[in-house]
Amino acid sequence: MATIKELSKREDLLSGGHRLCAGCGASIAVRQVLLGANAPVVAGSATGCLEVSTTAFPFTAWKTPFIHNAFENAAATISGVEAAYQALKRKGKIDKDVKFVAFGGDGGTYDIGLQSLSGAMERGHDMVYVCYDNEAYMNTGIQRSGATPFGAATTTSPAGKVRAGKPQQRKDLTQVIAAHNIPYVAQASVSHWKDLIEKAEKAFAVEGPAFLNVLAPCPRGWRIKSDETIEIAKIAVQTGFWPLYEVEDGEWKLNFKPKELKPIVDFLKPQGRFAHLFKPGNEHLLEEYQEQVNKNWAQLKKRCGVE
Amino acid sequence: MAKAATKLNAPAKKPKVKAITVAMTGNAGCALAMKQINPDVVAAYPITPQTTIVEEFATYVANGAVDTEYVNVESEHSAMSACIGASAAGARVMTTTSSQGLALMWEELSIASAMRLPIVMHNVNRALSGPINIHCDHSDSMGARDMGWVQMFGETAQEAYDNTIIAIRVAEHEKVLLPVMIMHDGFITSHAIDRFDVLEDDVVKKFVGEYEPKQALLNIDDPKTFGPFAMPAYYFEQRRQLREALDGAKDIVLKVSKEYGKLTGRSYGLFEEYRLDDAHIAIVVMGSTAGTAKYVVDQARAKGIKVGLLKLRLFRPFPAAEIAEALSHLKAVAVMDRADSIGALGGPVYMEVKAALYNSKKRPHVQGYVYGLGGRDTGPDQIETVIDDLKKIARGTEAPREQVTFLGVKG
Ligand SMILES: Cc1ncc(C[n+]2csc(CCOP(=O)(O)OP(=O)(O)O)c2C)c(N)n1
Ligand code: SF4
Ligand SMILES: [Mg+2]
């Protein structure tokens, strides 16, 4: 891992002046991941907040070659770029070592882009796929996705008289991708920058596909203040809501092991999207929430061989 | 105006290069052309009746006959997505599909053309579902007619082979830089073994040359953003540029085809005129049915009926002015479409031919026919009824029909 001094000398490949909201987790995730590449890199992005806010023609915030194609195909698109690189390298038309990374929101990754991602991972392209997970379709106005957690109110899973936000649990995508048996899979958070950049370095270093799922809070959608992004991401890790772990060549490793998890309400309470869970009569939902987190945490510890 | 047509009855010129006569299916011919082109990247997904192209190409890859990076994607959407990524990266890229596969790519087709990526794709014509049907009609490629792609239709395996090689040069021409879709008829041309001439590998290699894009993702030292977000202040101009590029592709198709003709002795234009000069009536048709129609035209000519044929090769860009010039001297024209434009006046070719003639001082009556949907056989008998109709209209013994006529449909 590069030292902070070394990192400070690396060029930021996503410049400021983009149009993401203040406090947006997405650009933090992207900049940290790109610091980990430390080599020429071609980046791509799915349609979503990141893409529309960084490429408004005739401007671009990308200082590295960048391609946006559509919503569900960032993985397939970058897999094509990587295939071109392999072919042109073989033909001697290019001699540099180049890295490839695709970014997608949770909608573009867990939902509409899952097939494209699964295919690219299975084919073994030498690329990194990064999901910046803000737990809803933010670009189109905070609609629920497969990554939206239980109980979160979104514009398509609002809290009402008979519904308490999203009725389903979120999909565990990191484990789904781990089941592809690719060289490197990890879950990270913008709050733990050292862990995230280390994981990005590993992801770029392995030969073959790597996947990073990065928690990237959205102040707009989570109903928090724009200076609370990092804090809430940290609490997500400390409560066991978003464990930090990695799967390296099939070896599961928990990267953050608190003696005791903070209660899940510490994560839920500060966020407006969960406000309805704290109304009288919904106590059982909070209990259910805690039980689910405990169960997931116990399962993950078992997989990682941690007691 | 450039001389648009080639006449089949004009004697074939002597080729400059050696011709190797083969007997193979149209799909095998396309796969062979792909092997000879040796593209950098092929990303494709199987679907009948195109599958044998990707299978044969996979065999070339497995035997080391090509240097291609062959991406076995998990869907046609990803096939076109990967092609877009690879082409933007700076590679020469080809793919192939049919019907539902093309439909699944639909979202990506307009992105490929808007990014001005010279991807060359075979679409082996097959009817769109539903009901699901694997046989030929042109409904798949017609659904993609407004997507900014050059679209060329071939009648025979020979044309499918030749068009593949020509398409590379058209797509990559700096005045075009657009994707090209090449069609031939599913099963009829794709799976029937035909006798035709192919070129030696080196000749093809030399003809297509090297692809050297000016802008590419892999020009690492000159970073560019591909596929940005364009608001109303910029989108419209970009679309106009796309139209201008596609309109301009007409001249490039002619130019490249002429060069290819000098080499091989096989010349192609925007369309082929068959016994049209002194004709009073004529049929316009695309694809393999043109072969059957030429036979019927010959028979009618033997009986003294002055009928001709225009076989359209280039559908996009549509050579409207050239077609108007070729047909305006006629009394009646039948346009045969192997696709319906449901809810519109008639089939797509019919509407465009009719529109092309509207502003001509002298113009024939144009009557539309839809034939052969879902692989329904179109024999000489059906085309004879078309000629009978045209004769009556030309003589004035029958009023022209405004609505489209279905040929060979039951009940
Ligand atoms: C095929 C298709 N369906 C729907 C959309 C509309 N759309 C654009 S972005 C988006 C949501 C993006 O959500 P996510 O991937 O989570 O990224 P975020 O905006 O949250 O960063 C949707 C639904 C689209 N562009 N394309
Ligand atoms: S809406 Fe959320 S995800 Fe989108 S730019 Fe704003 S903070 Fe970022
Ligand atoms: Mg999102």
GROMACS .gro file of N, CA, C and O in nm, chain B residues 24-27 48-50 124-127 134-138 154-158 160 184-195 286-292 338 371-379:
model
  204
  331MET      N    1  -2.015  -2.319  -5.111
  331MET     CA    2  -2.041  -2.313  -4.965
  331MET      C    3  -2.168  -2.232  -4.939
  331MET      O    4  -2.223  -2.170  -5.029
  332THR      N    5  -2.211  -2.236  -4.815
  332THR     CA    6  -2.332  -2.161  -4.780
  332THR      C    7  -2.300  -2.012  -4.772
  332THR      O    8  -2.183  -1.973  -4.758
  333GLY      N    9  -2.404  -1.933  -4.776
  333GLY     CA   10  -2.385  -1.789  -4.762
  333GLY      C   11  -2.319  -1.755  -4.630
  333GLY      O   12  -2.231  -1.669  -4.622
  334ASN      N   13  -2.362  -1.824  -4.523
  334ASN     CA   14  -2.302  -1.797  -4.392
  334ASN      C   15  -2.155  -1.834  -4.389
  334ASN      O   16  -2.073  -1.762  -4.331
  355THR      N   17  -3.023  -1.849  -3.455
  355THR     CA   18  -3.060  -1.896  -3.588
  355THR      C   19  -3.121  -1.780  -3.666
  355THR      O   20  -3.199  -1.706  -3.607
  356PRO      N   21  -3.092  -1.767  -3.792
  356PRO     CA   22  -3.007  -1.848  -3.880
  356PRO      C   23  -2.864  -1.794  -3.893
  356PRO      O   24  -2.792  -1.837  -3.982
  357GLN      N   25  -2.825  -1.710  -3.802
  357GLN     CA   26  -2.690  -1.654  -3.810
  357GLN      C   27  -2.585  -1.747  -3.750
  357GLN      O   28  -2.466  -1.738  -3.782
  431VAL      N   29  -2.847  -1.160  -4.045
  431VAL     CA   30  -2.905  -1.261  -4.135
  431VAL      C   31  -3.055  -1.257  -4.112
  431VAL      O   32  -3.103  -1.290  -4.003
  432ASN      N   33  -3.127  -1.214  -4.216
  432ASN     CA   34  -3.267  -1.178  -4.195
  432ASN      C   35  -3.355  -1.293  -4.147
  432ASN      O   36  -3.357  -1.401  -4.205
  433ARG      N   37  -3.428  -1.264  -4.041
  433ARG     CA   38  -3.523  -1.358  -3.982
  433ARG      C   39  -3.638  -1.278  -3.927
  433ARG      O   40  -3.620  -1.169  -3.873
  434ALA      N   41  -3.759  -1.338  -3.935
  434ALA     CA   42  -3.879  -1.270  -3.888
  434ALA      C   43  -3.869  -1.241  -3.739
  434ALA      O   44  -3.814  -1.319  -3.663
  441ILE      N   45  -3.824  -1.889  -3.707
  441ILE     CA   46  -3.682  -1.873  -3.735
  441ILE      C   47  -3.652  -1.835  -3.880
  441ILE      O   48  -3.538  -1.818  -3.918
  442HIS      N   49  -3.758  -1.824  -3.962
  442HIS     CA   50  -3.737  -1.813  -4.106
  442HIS      C   51  -3.732  -1.668  -4.155
  442HIS      O   52  -3.753  -1.576  -4.078
  443CYS      N   53  -3.707  -1.656  -4.283
  443CYS     CA   54  -3.672  -1.524  -4.336
  443CYS      C   55  -3.788  -1.427  -4.352
  443CYS      O   56  -3.893  -1.463  -4.405
  444ASP      N   57  -3.772  -1.310  -4.304
  444ASP     CA   58  -3.831  -1.190  -4.362
  444ASP      C   59  -3.744  -1.074  -4.318
  444ASP      O   60  -3.643  -1.097  -4.250
  445HIS      N   61  -3.777  -0.953  -4.360
  445HIS     CA   62  -3.687  -0.841  -4.334
  445HIS      C   63  -3.731  -0.755  -4.215
  445HIS      O   64  -3.683  -0.644  -4.198
  461GLY      N   65  -2.811  -0.816  -4.968
  461GLY     CA   66  -2.754  -0.898  -5.074
  461GLY      C   67  -2.854  -1.002  -5.121
  461GLY      O   68  -2.937  -1.049  -5.043
  462GLU      N   69  -2.842  -1.036  -5.250
  462GLU     CA   70  -2.934  -1.136  -5.306
  462GLU      C   71  -2.878  -1.278  -5.290
  462GLU      O   72  -2.952  -1.372  -5.264
  463THR      N   73  -2.747  -1.291  -5.306
  463THR     CA   74  -2.685  -1.424  -5.316
  463THR      C   75  -2.570  -1.437  -5.216
  463THR      O   76  -2.529  -1.338  -5.154
  464ALA      N   77  -2.518  -1.558  -5.208
  464ALA     CA   78  -2.401  -1.581  -5.122
  464ALA      C   79  -2.282  -1.497  -5.172
  464ALA      O   80  -2.204  -1.444  -5.092
  465GLN      N   81  -2.272  -1.485  -5.305
  465GLN     CA   82  -2.164  -1.403  -5.362
  465GLN      C   83  -2.172  -1.261  -5.310
  465GLN      O   84  -2.072  -1.202  -5.269
  467ALA      N   85  -2.329  -1.156  -5.041
  467ALA     CA   86  -2.307  -1.152  -4.895
  467ALA      C   87  -2.157  -1.147  -4.866
  467ALA      O   88  -2.110  -1.070  -4.781
  491HIS      N   89  -2.842  -1.068  -4.552
  491HIS     CA   90  -2.879  -1.167  -4.652
  491HIS      C   91  -2.990  -1.252  -4.594
  491HIS      O   92  -3.009  -1.256  -4.472
  492ASP      N   93  -3.064  -1.322  -4.682
  492ASP     CA   94  -3.187  -1.387  -4.638
  492ASP      C   95  -3.159  -1.514  -4.559
  492ASP      O   96  -3.085  -1.603  -4.604
  493GLY      N   97  -3.223  -1.523  -4.442
  493GLY     CA   98  -3.207  -1.639  -4.355
  493GLY      C   99  -3.250  -1.767  -4.425
  493GLY      O  100  -3.351  -1.770  -4.495
  494PHE      N  101  -3.174  -1.871  -4.408
  494PHE     CA  102  -3.190  -2.003  -4.469
  494PHE      C  103  -3.175  -2.002  -4.620
  494PHE      O  104  -3.095  -2.077  -4.674
  495ILE      N  105  -3.251  -1.915  -4.689
  495ILE     CA  106  -3.248  -1.916  -4.836
  495ILE      C  107  -3.105  -1.891  -4.883
  495ILE      O  108  -3.051  -1.969  -4.963
  496THR      N  109  -3.044  -1.786  -4.832
  496THR     CA  110  -2.906  -1.756  -4.870
  496THR      C  111  -2.807  -1.807  -4.764
  496THR      O  112  -2.698  -1.853  -4.798
  497SER      N  113  -2.848  -1.802  -4.638
  497SER     CA  114  -2.754  -1.835  -4.531
  497SER      C  115  -2.717  -1.983  -4.529
  497SER      O  116  -2.604  -2.018  -4.498
  498HIS      N  117  -2.813  -2.069  -4.560
  498HIS     CA  118  -2.790  -2.213  -4.542
  498HIS      C  119  -2.783  -2.293  -4.672
  498HIS      O  120  -2.746  -2.411  -4.669
  499ALA      N  121  -2.822  -2.234  -4.784
  499ALA     CA  122  -2.814  -2.308  -4.910
  499ALA      C  123  -2.671  -2.303  -4.962
  499ALA      O  124  -2.605  -2.198  -4.952
  500ILE      N  125  -2.623  -2.415  -5.013
  500ILE     CA  126  -2.487  -2.416  -5.069
  500ILE      C  127  -2.493  -2.357  -5.210
  500ILE      O  128  -2.575  -2.396  -5.291
  501ASP      N  129  -2.408  -2.263  -5.232
  501ASP     CA  130  -2.407  -2.190  -5.358
  501ASP      C  131  -2.264  -2.194  -5.414
  501ASP      O  132  -2.168  -2.215  -5.341
  502ARG      N  133  -2.254  -2.172  -5.544
  502ARG     CA  134  -2.122  -2.169  -5.606
  502ARG      C  135  -2.088  -2.022  -5.629
  502ARG      O  136  -2.167  -1.948  -5.688
  593MET      N  137  -3.590  -0.657  -5.281
  593MET     CA  138  -3.457  -0.671  -5.220
  593MET      C  139  -3.437  -0.816  -5.177
  593MET      O  140  -3.532  -0.887  -5.148
  594GLY      N  141  -3.314  -0.857  -5.172
  594GLY     CA  142  -3.281  -0.989  -5.119
  594GLY      C  143  -3.298  -1.100  -5.220
  594GLY      O  144  -3.304  -1.078  -5.342
  595SER      N  145  -3.310  -1.223  -5.171
  595SER     CA  146  -3.304  -1.341  -5.257
  595SER      C  147  -3.422  -1.349  -5.354
  595SER      O  148  -3.410  -1.409  -5.462
  596THR      N  149  -3.534  -1.287  -5.320
  596THR     CA  150  -3.651  -1.295  -5.408
  596THR      C  151  -3.622  -1.226  -5.542
  596THR      O  152  -3.689  -1.255  -5.642
  597ALA      N  153  -3.523  -1.140  -5.545
  597ALA     CA  154  -3.485  -1.077  -5.672
  597ALA      C  155  -3.447  -1.184  -5.775
  597ALA      O  156  -3.474  -1.169  -5.895
  598GLY      N  157  -3.388  -1.293  -5.729
  598GLY     CA  158  -3.349  -1.401  -5.821
  598GLY      C  159  -3.470  -1.464  -5.886
  598GLY      O  160  -3.476  -1.481  -6.009
  599THR      N  161  -3.569  -1.493  -5.805
  599THR     CA  162  -3.694  -1.551  -5.857
  599THR      C  163  -3.762  -1.450  -5.950
  599THR      O  164  -3.811  -1.486  -6.058
  645ARG      N  165  -4.056  -0.749  -4.794
  645ARG     CA  166  -4.061  -0.868  -4.710
  645ARG      C  167  -4.074  -0.826  -4.563
  645ARG      O  168  -4.015  -0.886  -4.472
  678TYR      N  169  -4.484  -0.965  -4.896
  678TYR     CA  170  -4.473  -1.108  -4.931
  678TYR      C  171  -4.382  -1.179  -4.831
  678TYR      O  172  -4.304  -1.116  -4.758
  679GLY      N  173  -4.394  -1.310  -4.830
  679GLY     CA  174  -4.293  -1.396  -4.766
  679GLY      C  175  -4.269  -1.376  -4.618
  679GLY      O  176  -4.160  -1.407  -4.570
  680LEU      N  177  -4.368  -1.327  -4.542
  680LEU     CA  178  -4.343  -1.306  -4.400
  680LEU      C  179  -4.320  -1.440  -4.330
  680LEU      O  180  -4.386  -1.539  -4.358
  681GLY      N  181  -4.228  -1.441  -4.236
  681GLY     CA  182  -4.200  -1.561  -4.157
  681GLY      C  183  -4.155  -1.678  -4.242
  681GLY      O  184  -4.177  -1.794  -4.205
  682GLY      N  185  -4.094  -1.650  -4.357
  682GLY     CA  186  -4.038  -1.757  -4.441
  682GLY      C  187  -4.137  -1.820  -4.537
  682GLY      O  188  -4.106  -1.920  -4.602
  683ARG      N  189  -4.256  -1.759  -4.553
  683ARG     CA  190  -4.351  -1.812  -4.652
  683ARG      C  191  -4.284  -1.809  -4.789
  683ARG      O  192  -4.228  -1.707  -4.829
  684ASP      N  193  -4.291  -1.923  -4.858
  684ASP     CA  194  -4.228  -1.931  -4.990
  684ASP      C  195  -4.288  -1.832  -5.088
  684ASP      O  196  -4.409  -1.813  -5.090
  685THR      N  197  -4.203  -1.771  -5.166
  685THR     CA  198  -4.252  -1.679  -5.269
  685THR      C  199  -4.207  -1.734  -5.403
  685THR      O  200  -4.092  -1.715  -5.444
  686GLY      N  201  -4.295  -1.806  -5.467
  686GLY     CA  202  -4.262  -1.869  -5.595
  686GLY      C  203  -4.295  -1.778  -5.711
  686GLY      O  204  -4.352  -1.670  -5.692
   0.00000   0.00000   0.00000
